[in-house]
C-alpha cells in the first residue's frame, strides 16, 4: 500500500476497518435493542446469514437473480451534457434507477427473500416510506411465491398512491399505519409488532441499513454490489473515482456505494435531506443535527427532543423522511471517513429538473438531493476529476408530488 | 431487604399471589395518575408498574401506544414522573414502584442522573423493554449502585441457557411475557403458558411474574398457581381511555376490575377461612 494512503487510513482508524464486531456493534453504534421475543429470530437470522454469506450455492443463486431478474450490472453513465454545463469535474451516474422496479432497493430484497426461503419462512413483511422498498419486497415475494404484507404510514400512502397500487397488483397486502406521525418510522414500529406476533412463519425484510443486528450488516452486504461494480467499471475506463456522492435517509444506497471504497482514497459525501433548511427544524438530517440515541433496535444519531422523544421529520421525499440513520453511517461520520452534507427541498427540486433536461433522466426526489450536491461539488473540483453519483432511483413515483408543488394538474 | 423482596416475602407468608398493575404515567394527566395509583393499591394491587411514555413504543399494542400519545401531548417527561412518585410516597411508603419503558428517554438523561433521581424519588426498580442483557452491562451496574433493581423479560422462545444468563443481570423478579406478541394481544394460550411457567419456575431463584394478554380474573387465577405474580396492564389502560374525561369513573371502574381479580386470586384463602 502507498505510504500516504496508509497514513490517511491510520488517521481515520480505518486500517483495521472491520465492522460490525461479533455483537453487531459499529463502535458505540448499532447493537440489538429489542424486546426479548425478537432475540431468538434475530439470533437465528444472524447464524443463517453468517453460514450462507460465503456459501457458493447461495451466492450462485443470488448472482443469478442479480443478473437475470434485477438487471445487473447497471451502467456507469458519463453525464456529458451536465458535466459540460457545470464546467467542472466529470459527473458519472451509477444507474440504479435501471434496476427492476426502478431503484436499488431490490438488490437487498432479493437477497433477504432468498434467505427467508432458506429459513423455511412462508410470509414476508416489510415497512415502506416512499413505497420503493415495499414494491421491491412485493416483487420478490411474487417472484418466489411468498405471501407479502407491507406496512405503510397513512401519510405516505396518500403521497405515493401509485406505488400502493403497484404493491397490490403484485399481490401484496398494504396495511395503513395510523399511529404516531403516520410515516416511515411508524411503519417500522408496526412491522416490528407484527413480527413479534408472527415470528414462527414470518421473515421481516428491513429496507435500509438500520434496525437491530444483523440487519445493518446484511443489507449493506447485499447493496455493496453497487460499489463493487463501480470499482470494476472505473478500472475498465482507466479512471479514478475521486469523489462519491449518495443521498442518505436510512442510508442503504449510500453504504452500498461507499462500503467497497472505504479503504480507498476516494472522498465520500452522504447527502441528508435538509427539508425547509437545517436551521428551521423541519428537516430529516440526524447526522447533521441529531443526537446519539436508541431507536428501532440500534444506537445511532437521531432527531429527538430534550426528553428523548423522537420528533417528526420533514422532507419533500418520503424515502428520506426518517428520524434515524444506519449505525455504520454514524460511525463513518465520527471517524471522519464520510462527510455528511445536506440539500434542501428546493435544491432537490432544482436538481430534479436539471437532470431531466440535460440528460433525459428523471431522478427520484431522494436521488435529487445527491444530484444537487454533486453539481455544487463539481464546480469546486478540478476538470478531469471524477465524481460518481449513485442514481439510486427513478422519478416516476414522484411526478404527482412535483406537479402538485408546481401547481400543475395531471 | 428491598421493598420488592419484602413485598414478595409478606405475600408468600400470607399464601397470596402478588398483583402487579401497569398504567402509563401521565395518562390522562399526571394528577389523575396519582389518584389511580392509590386506587390500585386500595383495590388489591401489590406492585405498581409505571409506564414511562415513549413516542415509539414498539413492543406495545394499540391500547398502550395511545396511552403514550395522551401523555406525550402534555410533554410528560421523566422529571414529571419522579415528582409523581415522590408525591405518591407521601402517603404510601410500602408499595414497590417499577418504572417500565424504553431506553431512549433514559439514555438522553444519562444513566447516572436517571438512576439517582429515580431512587431519590422512591422508585424501586427499572424495566427497560428494549434492553436485552447483552446490551445492559453498564446500565445494570449503575442501577445497582443506586440501589435500583433491574427487571428483565423472558419470552416463550427464550431458551433455558439464556434464562440462566439473564438471571445474572436480573433482580427483583423475572417477568415472563405470556405470548409472542405485543401488550394487550388477544391470543393467550393458557395451557401452554402454564406448562412454560412450571418449567421456568424449576430453574430460577427469583419470583416469577407473568403478563401480556391477561384481561380477566379467571385467566389470572389459572396462571397464579404457577407464578408468584400476575401483571394486568392493557385492561386497566383500556378503562382509562374509555373514561379519560372523568376521574371518578376511571377510579370506580378500575376499583371494580381489580377487586374482582383480587377476590378471585384470594378465593381459596377465603373459602379456606370459612372451614
PDB file of C-alpha atoms in Angstrom, chain B residues 156 176-180 185-197 210-214 219 222-223:
ATOM      1  CA  UNK B 156     -41.924 -18.071  25.247  1.00  0.00           C
ATOM      2  CA  UNK B 176     -42.479 -13.787  31.764  1.00  0.00           C
ATOM      3  CA  UNK B 177     -44.147 -12.495  28.576  1.00  0.00           C
ATOM      4  CA  UNK B 178     -47.002 -14.976  28.227  1.00  0.00           C
ATOM      5  CA  UNK B 179     -47.371 -14.722  24.473  1.00  0.00           C
ATOM      6  CA  UNK B 180     -45.476 -13.941  21.310  1.00  0.00           C
ATOM      7  CA  UNK B 185     -52.865  -9.083  22.488  1.00  0.00           C
ATOM      8  CA  UNK B 186     -55.787 -11.486  22.484  1.00  0.00           C
ATOM      9  CA  UNK B 187     -54.339 -14.868  21.664  1.00  0.00           C
ATOM     10  CA  UNK B 188     -53.105 -16.119  25.030  1.00  0.00           C
ATOM     11  CA  UNK B 189     -52.788 -19.923  25.093  1.00  0.00           C
ATOM     12  CA  UNK B 190     -53.390 -20.642  28.765  1.00  0.00           C
ATOM     13  CA  UNK B 191     -52.409 -24.294  28.951  1.00  0.00           C
ATOM     14  CA  UNK B 192     -49.166 -23.697  27.032  1.00  0.00           C
ATOM     15  CA  UNK B 193     -48.379 -20.769  29.342  1.00  0.00           C
ATOM     16  CA  UNK B 194     -48.982 -22.888  32.437  1.00  0.00           C
ATOM     17  CA  UNK B 195     -46.593 -25.548  31.114  1.00  0.00           C
ATOM     18  CA  UNK B 196     -43.915 -22.934  30.398  1.00  0.00           C
ATOM     19  CA  UNK B 197     -44.320 -21.375  33.841  1.00  0.00           C
ATOM     20  CA  UNK B 210     -46.478 -13.314  34.196  1.00  0.00           C
ATOM     21  CA  UNK B 211     -48.089 -10.712  31.953  1.00  0.00           C
ATOM     22  CA  UNK B 212     -49.148  -9.627  28.399  1.00  0.00           C
ATOM     23  CA  UNK B 213     -52.693 -10.611  27.442  1.00  0.00           C
ATOM     24  CA  UNK B 214     -54.185 -11.279  30.915  1.00  0.00           C
ATOM     25  CA  UNK B 219     -57.150 -16.243  33.499  1.00  0.00           C
ATOM     26  CA  UNK B 222     -55.399 -20.181  36.493  1.00  0.00           C
ATOM     27  CA  UNK B 223     -51.922 -18.714  35.914  1.00  0.00           C
TER      28      UNK B 223
END
